[in-house]
PDB file of C-alpha atoms in Angstrom:
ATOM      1  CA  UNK T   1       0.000   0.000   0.000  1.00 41.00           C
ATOM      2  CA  UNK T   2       1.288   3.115  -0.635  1.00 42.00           C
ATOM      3  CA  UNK T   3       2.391   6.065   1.870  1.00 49.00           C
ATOM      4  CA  UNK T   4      -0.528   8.505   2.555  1.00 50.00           C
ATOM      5  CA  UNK T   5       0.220  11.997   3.729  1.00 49.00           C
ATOM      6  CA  UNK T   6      -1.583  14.912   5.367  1.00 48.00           C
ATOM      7  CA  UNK T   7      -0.501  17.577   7.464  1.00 48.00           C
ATOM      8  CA  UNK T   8      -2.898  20.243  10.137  1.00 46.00           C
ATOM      9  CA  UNK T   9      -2.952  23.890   9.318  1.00 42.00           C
ATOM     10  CA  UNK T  10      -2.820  26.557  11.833  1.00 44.00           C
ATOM     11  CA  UNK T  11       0.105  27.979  14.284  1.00 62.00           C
ATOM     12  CA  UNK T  12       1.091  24.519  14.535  1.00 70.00           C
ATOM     13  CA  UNK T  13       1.175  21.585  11.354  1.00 79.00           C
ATOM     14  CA  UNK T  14       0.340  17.767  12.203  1.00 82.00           C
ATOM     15  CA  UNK T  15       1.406  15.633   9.768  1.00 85.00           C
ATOM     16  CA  UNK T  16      -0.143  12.057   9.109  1.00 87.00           C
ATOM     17  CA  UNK T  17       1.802   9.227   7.075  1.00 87.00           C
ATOM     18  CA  UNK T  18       0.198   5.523   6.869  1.00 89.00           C
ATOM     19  CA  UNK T  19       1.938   2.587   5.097  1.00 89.00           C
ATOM     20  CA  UNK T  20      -0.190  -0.761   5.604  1.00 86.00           C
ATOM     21  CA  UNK T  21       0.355  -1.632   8.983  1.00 94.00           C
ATOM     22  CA  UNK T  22       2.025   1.208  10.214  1.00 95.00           C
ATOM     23  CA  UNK T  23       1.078   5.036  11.173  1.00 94.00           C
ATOM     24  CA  UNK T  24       2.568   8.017  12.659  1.00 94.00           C
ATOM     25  CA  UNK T  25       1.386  11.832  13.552  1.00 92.00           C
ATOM     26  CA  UNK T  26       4.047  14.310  14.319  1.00 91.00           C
ATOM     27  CA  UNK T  27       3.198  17.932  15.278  1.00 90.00           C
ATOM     28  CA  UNK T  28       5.621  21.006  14.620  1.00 87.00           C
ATOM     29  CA  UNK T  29       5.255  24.187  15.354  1.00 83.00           C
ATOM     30  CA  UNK T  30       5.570  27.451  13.785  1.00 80.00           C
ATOM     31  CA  UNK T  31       4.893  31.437  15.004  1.00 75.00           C
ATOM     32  CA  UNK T  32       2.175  32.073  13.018  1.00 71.00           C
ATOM     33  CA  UNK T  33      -0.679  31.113  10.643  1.00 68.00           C
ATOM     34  CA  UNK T  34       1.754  32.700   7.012  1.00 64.00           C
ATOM     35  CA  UNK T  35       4.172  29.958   8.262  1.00 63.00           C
ATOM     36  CA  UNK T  36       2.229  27.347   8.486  1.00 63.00           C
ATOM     37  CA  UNK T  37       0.678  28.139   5.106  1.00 67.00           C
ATOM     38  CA  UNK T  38       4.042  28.183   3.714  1.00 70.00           C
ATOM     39  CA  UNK T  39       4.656  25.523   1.470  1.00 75.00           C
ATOM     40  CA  UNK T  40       8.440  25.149   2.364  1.00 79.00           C
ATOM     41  CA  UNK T  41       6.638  24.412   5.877  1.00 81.00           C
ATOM     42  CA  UNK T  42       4.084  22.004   4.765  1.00 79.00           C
ATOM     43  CA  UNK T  43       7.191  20.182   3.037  1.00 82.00           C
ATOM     44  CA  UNK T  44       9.158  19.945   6.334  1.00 86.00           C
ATOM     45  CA  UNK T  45       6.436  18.788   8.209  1.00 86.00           C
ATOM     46  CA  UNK T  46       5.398  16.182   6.035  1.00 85.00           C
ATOM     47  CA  UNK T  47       9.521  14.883   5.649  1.00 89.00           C
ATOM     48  CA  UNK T  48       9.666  14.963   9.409  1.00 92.00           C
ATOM     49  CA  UNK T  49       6.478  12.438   9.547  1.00 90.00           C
ATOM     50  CA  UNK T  50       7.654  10.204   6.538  1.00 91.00           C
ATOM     51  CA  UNK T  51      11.150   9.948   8.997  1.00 94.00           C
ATOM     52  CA  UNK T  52       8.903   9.210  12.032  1.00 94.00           C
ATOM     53  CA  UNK T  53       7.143   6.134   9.972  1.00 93.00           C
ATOM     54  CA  UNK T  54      10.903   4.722   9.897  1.00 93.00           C
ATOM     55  CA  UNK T  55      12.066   5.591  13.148  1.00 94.00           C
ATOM     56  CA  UNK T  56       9.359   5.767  15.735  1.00 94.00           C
ATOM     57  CA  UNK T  57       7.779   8.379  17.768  1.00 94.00           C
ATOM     58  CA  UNK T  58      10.641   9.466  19.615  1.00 95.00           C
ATOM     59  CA  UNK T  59      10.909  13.194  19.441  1.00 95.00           C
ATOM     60  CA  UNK T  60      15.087  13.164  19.949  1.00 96.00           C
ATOM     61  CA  UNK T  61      15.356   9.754  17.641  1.00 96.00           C
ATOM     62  CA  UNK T  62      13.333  11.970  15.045  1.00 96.00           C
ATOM     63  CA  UNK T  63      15.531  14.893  15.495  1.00 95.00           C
ATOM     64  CA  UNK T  64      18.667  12.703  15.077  1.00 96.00           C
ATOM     65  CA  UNK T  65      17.860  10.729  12.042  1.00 95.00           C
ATOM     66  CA  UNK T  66      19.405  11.416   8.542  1.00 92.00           C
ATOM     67  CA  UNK T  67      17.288  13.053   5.536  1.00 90.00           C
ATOM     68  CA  UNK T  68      19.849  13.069   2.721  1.00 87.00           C
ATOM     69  CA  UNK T  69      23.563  14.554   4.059  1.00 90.00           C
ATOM     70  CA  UNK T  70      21.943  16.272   7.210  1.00 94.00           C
ATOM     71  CA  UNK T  71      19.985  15.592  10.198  1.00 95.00           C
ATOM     72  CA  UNK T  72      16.125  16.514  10.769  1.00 94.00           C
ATOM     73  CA  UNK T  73      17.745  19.141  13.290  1.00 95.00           C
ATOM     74  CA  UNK T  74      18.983  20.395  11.025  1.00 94.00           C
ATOM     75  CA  UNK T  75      16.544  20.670   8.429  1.00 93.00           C
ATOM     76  CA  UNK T  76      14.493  22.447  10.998  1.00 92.00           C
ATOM     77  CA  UNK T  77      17.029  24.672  11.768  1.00 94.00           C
ATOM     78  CA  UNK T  78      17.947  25.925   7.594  1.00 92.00           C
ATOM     79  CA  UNK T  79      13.958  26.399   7.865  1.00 89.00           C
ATOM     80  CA  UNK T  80      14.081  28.507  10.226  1.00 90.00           C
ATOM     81  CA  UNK T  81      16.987  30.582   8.751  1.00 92.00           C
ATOM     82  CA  UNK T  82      15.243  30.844   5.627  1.00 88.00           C
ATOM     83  CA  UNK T  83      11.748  31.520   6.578  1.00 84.00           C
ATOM     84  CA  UNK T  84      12.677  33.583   9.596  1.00 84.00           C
ATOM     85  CA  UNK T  85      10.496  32.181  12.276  1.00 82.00           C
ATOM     86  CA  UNK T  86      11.161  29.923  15.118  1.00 87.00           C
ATOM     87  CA  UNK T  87       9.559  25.984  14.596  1.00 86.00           C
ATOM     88  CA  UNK T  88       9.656  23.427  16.903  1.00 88.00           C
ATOM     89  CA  UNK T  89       9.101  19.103  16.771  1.00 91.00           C
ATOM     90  CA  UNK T  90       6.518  19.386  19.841  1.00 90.00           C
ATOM     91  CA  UNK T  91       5.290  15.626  19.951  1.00 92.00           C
ATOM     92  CA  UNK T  92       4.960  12.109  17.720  1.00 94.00           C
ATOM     93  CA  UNK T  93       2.845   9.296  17.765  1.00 95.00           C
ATOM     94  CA  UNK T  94       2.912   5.863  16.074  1.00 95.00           C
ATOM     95  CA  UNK T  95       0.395   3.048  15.703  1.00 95.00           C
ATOM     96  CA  UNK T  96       1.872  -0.236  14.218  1.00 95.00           C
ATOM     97  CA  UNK T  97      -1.147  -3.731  14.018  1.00 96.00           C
ATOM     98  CA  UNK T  98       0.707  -6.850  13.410  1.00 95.00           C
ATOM     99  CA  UNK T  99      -2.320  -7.954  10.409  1.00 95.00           C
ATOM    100  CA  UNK T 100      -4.309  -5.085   9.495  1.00 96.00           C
ATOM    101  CA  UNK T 101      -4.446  -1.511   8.389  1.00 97.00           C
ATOM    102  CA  UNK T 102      -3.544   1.591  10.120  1.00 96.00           C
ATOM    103  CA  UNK T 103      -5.615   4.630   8.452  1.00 94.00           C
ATOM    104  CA  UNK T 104      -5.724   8.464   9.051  1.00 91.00           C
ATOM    105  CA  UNK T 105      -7.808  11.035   8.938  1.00 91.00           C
ATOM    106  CA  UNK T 106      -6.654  14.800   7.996  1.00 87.00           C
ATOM    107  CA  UNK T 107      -9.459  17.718   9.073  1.00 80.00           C
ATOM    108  CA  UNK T 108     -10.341  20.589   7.218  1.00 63.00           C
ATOM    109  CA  UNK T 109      -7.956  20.799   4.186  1.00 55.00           C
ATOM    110  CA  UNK T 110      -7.664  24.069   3.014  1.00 42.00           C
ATOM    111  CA  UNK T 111      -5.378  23.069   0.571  1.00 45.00           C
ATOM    112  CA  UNK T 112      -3.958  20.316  -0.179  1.00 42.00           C
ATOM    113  CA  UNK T 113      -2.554  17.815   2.576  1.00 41.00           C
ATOM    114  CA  UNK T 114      -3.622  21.131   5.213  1.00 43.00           C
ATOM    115  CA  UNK T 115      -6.159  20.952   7.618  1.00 53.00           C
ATOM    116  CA  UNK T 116      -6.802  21.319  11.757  1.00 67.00           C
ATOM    117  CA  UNK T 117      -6.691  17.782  13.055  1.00 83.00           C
ATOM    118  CA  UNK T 118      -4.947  14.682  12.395  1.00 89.00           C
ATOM    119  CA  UNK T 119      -6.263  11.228  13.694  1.00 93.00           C
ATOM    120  CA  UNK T 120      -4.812   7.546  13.035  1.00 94.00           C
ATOM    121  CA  UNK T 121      -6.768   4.332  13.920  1.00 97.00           C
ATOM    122  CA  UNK T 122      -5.242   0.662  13.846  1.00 97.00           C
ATOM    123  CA  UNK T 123      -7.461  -2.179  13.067  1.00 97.00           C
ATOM    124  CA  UNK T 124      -6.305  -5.529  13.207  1.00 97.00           C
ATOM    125  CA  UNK T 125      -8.114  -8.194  11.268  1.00 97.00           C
ATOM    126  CA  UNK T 126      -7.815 -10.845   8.321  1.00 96.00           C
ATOM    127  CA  UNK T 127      -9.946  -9.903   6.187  1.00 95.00           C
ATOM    128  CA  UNK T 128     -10.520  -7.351   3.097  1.00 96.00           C
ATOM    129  CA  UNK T 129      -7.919  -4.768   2.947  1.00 95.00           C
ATOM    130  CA  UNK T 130      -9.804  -2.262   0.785  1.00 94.00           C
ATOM    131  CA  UNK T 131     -13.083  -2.496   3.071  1.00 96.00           C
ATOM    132  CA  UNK T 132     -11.079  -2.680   5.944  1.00 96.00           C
ATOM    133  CA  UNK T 133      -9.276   0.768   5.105  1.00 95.00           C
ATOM    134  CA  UNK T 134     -12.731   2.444   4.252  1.00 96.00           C
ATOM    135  CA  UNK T 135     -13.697   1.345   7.794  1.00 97.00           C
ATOM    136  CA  UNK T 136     -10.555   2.942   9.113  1.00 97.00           C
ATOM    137  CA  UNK T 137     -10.771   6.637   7.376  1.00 95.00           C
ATOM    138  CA  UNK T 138     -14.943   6.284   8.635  1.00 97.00           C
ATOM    139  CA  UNK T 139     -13.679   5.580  12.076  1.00 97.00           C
ATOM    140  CA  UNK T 140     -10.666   8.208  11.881  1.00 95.00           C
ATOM    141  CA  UNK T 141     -13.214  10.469  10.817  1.00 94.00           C
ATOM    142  CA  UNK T 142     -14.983   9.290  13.896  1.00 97.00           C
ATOM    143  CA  UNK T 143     -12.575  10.103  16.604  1.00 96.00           C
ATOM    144  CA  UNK T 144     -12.031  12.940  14.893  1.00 93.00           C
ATOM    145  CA  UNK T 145     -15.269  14.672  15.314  1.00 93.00           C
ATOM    146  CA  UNK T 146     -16.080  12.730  18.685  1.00 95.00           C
ATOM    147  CA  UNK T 147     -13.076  13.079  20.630  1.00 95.00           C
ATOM    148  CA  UNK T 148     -13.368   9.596  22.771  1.00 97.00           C
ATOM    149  CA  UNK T 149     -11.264   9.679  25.812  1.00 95.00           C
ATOM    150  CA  UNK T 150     -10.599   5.742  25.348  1.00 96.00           C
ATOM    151  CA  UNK T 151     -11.560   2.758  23.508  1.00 96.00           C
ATOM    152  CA  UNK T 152     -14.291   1.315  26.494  1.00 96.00           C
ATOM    153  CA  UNK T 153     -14.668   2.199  29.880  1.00 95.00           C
ATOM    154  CA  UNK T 154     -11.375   0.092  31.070  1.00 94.00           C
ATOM    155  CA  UNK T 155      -9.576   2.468  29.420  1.00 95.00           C
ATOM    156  CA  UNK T 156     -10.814   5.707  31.310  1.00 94.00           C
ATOM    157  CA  UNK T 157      -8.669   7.268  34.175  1.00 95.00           C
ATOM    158  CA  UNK T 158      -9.893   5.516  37.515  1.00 94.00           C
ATOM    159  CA  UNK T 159      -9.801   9.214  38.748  1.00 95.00           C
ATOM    160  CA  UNK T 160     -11.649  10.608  36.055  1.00 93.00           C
ATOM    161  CA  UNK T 161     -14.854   7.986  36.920  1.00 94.00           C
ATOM    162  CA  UNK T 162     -14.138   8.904  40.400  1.00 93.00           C
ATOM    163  CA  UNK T 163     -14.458  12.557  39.795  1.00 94.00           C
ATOM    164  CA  UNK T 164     -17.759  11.588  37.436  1.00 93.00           C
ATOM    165  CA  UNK T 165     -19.298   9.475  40.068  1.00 92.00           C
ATOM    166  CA  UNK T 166     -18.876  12.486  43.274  1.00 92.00           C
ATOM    167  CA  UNK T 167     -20.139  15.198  40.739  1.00 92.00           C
ATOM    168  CA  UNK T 168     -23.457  12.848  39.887  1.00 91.00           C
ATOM    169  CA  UNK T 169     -23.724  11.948  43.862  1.00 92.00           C
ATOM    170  CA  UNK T 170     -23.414  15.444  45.029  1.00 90.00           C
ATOM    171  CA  UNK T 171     -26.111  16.315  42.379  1.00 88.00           C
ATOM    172  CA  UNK T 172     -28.613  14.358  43.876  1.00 88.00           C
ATOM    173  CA  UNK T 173     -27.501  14.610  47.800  1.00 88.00           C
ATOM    174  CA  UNK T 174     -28.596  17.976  47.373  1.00 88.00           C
ATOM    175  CA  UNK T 175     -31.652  17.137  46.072  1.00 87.00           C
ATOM    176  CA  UNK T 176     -32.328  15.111  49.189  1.00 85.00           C
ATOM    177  CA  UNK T 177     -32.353  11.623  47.776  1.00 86.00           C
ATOM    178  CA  UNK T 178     -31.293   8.849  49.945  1.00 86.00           C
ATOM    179  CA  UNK T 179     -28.199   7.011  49.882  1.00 86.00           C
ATOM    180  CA  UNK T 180     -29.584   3.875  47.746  1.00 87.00           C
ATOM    181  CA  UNK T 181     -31.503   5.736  45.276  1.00 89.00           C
ATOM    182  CA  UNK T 182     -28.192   7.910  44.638  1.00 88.00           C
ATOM    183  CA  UNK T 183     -26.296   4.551  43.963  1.00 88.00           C
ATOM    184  CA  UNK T 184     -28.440   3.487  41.527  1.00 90.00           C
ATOM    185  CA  UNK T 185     -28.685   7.181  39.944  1.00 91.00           C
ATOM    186  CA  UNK T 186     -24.906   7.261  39.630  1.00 91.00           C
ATOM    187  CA  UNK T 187     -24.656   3.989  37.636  1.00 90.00           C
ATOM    188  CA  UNK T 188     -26.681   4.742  35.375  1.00 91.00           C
ATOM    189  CA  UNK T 189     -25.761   8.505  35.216  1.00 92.00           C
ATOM    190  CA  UNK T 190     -21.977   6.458  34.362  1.00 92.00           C
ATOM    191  CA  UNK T 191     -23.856   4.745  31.848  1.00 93.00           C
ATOM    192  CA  UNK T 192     -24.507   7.683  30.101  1.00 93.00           C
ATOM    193  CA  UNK T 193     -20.819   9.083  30.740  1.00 94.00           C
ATOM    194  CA  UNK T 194     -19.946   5.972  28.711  1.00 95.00           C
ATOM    195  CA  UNK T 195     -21.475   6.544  25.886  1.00 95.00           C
ATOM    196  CA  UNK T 196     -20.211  10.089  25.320  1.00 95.00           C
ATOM    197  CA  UNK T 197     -16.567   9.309  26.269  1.00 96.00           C
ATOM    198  CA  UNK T 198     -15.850   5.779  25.030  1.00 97.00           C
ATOM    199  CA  UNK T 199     -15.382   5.047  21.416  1.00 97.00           C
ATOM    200  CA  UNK T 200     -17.100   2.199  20.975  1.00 97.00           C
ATOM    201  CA  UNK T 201     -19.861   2.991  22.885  1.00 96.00           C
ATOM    202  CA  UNK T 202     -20.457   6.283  21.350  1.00 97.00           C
ATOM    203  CA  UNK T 203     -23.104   7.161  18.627  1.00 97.00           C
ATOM    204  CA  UNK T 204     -21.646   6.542  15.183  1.00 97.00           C
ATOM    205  CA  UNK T 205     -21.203  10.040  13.284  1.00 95.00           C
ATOM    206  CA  UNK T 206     -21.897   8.138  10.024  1.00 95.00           C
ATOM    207  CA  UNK T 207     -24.629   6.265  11.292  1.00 94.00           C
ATOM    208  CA  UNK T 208     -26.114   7.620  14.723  1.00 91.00           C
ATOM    209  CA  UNK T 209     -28.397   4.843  15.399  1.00 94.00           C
ATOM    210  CA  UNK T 210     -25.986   2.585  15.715  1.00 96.00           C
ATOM    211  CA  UNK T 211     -22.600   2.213  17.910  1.00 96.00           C
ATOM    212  CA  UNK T 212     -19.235   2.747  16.876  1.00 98.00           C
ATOM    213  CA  UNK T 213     -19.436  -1.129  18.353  1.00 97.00           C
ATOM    214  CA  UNK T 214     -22.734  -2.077  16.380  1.00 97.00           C
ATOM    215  CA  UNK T 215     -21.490  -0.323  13.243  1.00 97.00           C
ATOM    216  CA  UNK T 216     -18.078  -2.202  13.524  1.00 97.00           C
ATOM    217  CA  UNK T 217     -19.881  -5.782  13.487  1.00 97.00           C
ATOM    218  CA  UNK T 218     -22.050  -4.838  10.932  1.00 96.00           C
ATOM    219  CA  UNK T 219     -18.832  -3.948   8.463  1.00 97.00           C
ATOM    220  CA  UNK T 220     -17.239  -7.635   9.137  1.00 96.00           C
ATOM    221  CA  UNK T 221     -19.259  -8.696   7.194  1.00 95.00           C
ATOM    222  CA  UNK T 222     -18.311  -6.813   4.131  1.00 95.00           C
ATOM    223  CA  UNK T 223     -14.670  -7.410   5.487  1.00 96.00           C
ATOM    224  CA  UNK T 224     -14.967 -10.778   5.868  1.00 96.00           C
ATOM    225  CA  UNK T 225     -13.528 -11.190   9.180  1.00 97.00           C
ATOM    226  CA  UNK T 226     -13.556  -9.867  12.433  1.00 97.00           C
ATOM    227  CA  UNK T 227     -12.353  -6.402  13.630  1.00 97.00           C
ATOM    228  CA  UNK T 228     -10.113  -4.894  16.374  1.00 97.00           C
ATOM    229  CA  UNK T 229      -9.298  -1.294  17.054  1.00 97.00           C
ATOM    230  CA  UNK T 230      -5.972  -1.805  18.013  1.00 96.00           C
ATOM    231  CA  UNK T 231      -5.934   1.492  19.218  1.00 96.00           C
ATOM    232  CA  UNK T 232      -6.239   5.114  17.873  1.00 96.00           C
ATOM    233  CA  UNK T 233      -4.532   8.940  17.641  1.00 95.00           C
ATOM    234  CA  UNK T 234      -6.089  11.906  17.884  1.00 95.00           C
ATOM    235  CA  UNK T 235      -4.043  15.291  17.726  1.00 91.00           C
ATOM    236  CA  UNK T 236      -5.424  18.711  17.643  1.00 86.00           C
ATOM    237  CA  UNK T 237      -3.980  21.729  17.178  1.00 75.00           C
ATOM    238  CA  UNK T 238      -3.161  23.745  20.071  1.00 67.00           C
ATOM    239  CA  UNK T 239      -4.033  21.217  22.844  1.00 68.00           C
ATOM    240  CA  UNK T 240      -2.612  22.213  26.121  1.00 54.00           C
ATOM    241  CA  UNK T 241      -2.668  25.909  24.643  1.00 46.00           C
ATOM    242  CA  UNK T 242      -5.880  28.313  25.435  1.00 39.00           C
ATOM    243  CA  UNK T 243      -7.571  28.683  21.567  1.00 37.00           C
ATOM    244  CA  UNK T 244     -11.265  28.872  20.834  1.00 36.00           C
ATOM    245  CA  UNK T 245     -12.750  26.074  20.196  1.00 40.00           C
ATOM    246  CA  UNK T 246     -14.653  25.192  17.010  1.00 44.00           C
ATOM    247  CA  UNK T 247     -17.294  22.451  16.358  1.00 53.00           C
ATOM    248  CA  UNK T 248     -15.447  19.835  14.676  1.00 49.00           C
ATOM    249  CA  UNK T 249     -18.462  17.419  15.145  1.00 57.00           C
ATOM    250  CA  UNK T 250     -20.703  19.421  12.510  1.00 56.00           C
ATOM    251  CA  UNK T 251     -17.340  20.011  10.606  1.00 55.00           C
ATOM    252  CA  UNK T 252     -16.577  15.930  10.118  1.00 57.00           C
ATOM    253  CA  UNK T 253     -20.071  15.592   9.216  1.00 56.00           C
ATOM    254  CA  UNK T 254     -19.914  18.356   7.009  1.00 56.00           C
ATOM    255  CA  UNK T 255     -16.395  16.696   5.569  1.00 56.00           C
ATOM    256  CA  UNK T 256     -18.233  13.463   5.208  1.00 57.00           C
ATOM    257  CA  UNK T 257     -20.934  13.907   2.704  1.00 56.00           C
ATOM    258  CA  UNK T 258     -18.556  15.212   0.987  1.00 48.00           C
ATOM    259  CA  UNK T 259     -16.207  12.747   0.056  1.00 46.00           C
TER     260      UNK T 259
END
């Protein structure tokens, strides 16, 4: 299969690259919005990624590696002498299914391999490789617009469903409810938490009467085989930095009756 790339627009650039089994997202950063519109910009951050598929996530094994006669360091650092703003490797991610595909999802191109939000998904099965990898861009596009937390509840924080669990008992303590209507309250008020916050458990974007779970069975049998997320990727630009936030929800949706 052949190397897909993307890369996320704004005052940082996320570049996606998939090859079969194997996936990566790698996030630079620039100064400004001209930079990251700039196209010798876009070509760095999409060589950084395509070095990241060979080497791994590592943000100091990336910066090491060789592109030609000089190191990605470098690179970076002739970028920055010719464009004349500071950019920075900030993080890397890799996904990697032993018999599968691993697909991405790029959001909101603006032009070509440009957009907000990158997302990779691994899925390991037997079966069709061409339905499988429709699957995977669908549930890319998915996580994407959802924004799980993890795959199923096991996955959650321990502290997080703590935190969920006080803030639905303290709701209904002050209500007056007694102590064994309030247990029963909170499960199922977790129940619900679930289904927002878990990927398989949440709504399908293409398909919101079914699952991400239901809608996963139903496409074995086009694949022929049973499915596995292995695991998924989602990187947004400026996470961990104050920006306003958009609705990427109606965006994906938007995005997908488009394609």
């Amino acid at each position: 299969m052949a190397a897909q790339e993307g890369a996320v627009e704004g005052c940082e650039e996320i570049g996606a690259v998939t090859a079969a089994t194997k996936g990566v997202l790698v996030e630079v950063n620039s100064e400004t919005d001209f930079v990251a519109r700039n196209g010798q910009f876009q070509g760095l951050v999409k060589m950084i990624a395509q070095v990241a598929l060979d080497v791994g996530p590592d943000v100091e094994k990336i910066r090491a590696a060789k592109v030609g006669n000089v190191t990605v360091e470098t690179a970076i650092a002739d970028a920055i002498a010719t464009i004349g703003e500071n950019m920075t490797l900030r993080r890397a991610a890799s996904l990697e299914v032993g018999k599968g595909v691993v697909s991405s999802y790029v959001h909101n191109s603006v032009i070509e391999g440009a957009g907000k939000m990158g997302v990779i998904v691994g899925l390991e099965s037997t079966g069709k490789t061409d339905e499988l990898a429709h699957l995977g861009r669908q549930l890319a596009m998915h996580v994407a617009a959802a924004n799980p937390l993890a795959l199923d509840p096991a996955g959650l924080d321990p502290e997080l469903i703590k935190r969920e669990k006080d803030v639905l008992a303290d709701k209904y303590r002050q209500q007056g409810k007694p102590e064994n209507v309030i247990e029963k309250i909170v499960e199922s008020g977790l129940k619900t938490y679930y289904k927002e916050v878990c990927l398989l458990e949440q709504a399908f974007i293409h398909d919101s009467g079914k699952s991400v779970a239901q809608a996963i069975k139903e496409a074995e049998g086009k694949i022929g085989a049973p499915v596995k997320i292995a695991g998924f990727v989602r990187y947004a630009l400026g996470e961990g930095i104050e920006k306003q936030e958009s609705d990427f929800a109606a965006e994906v949706a938007a995005a997908s009756g488009k394609k």
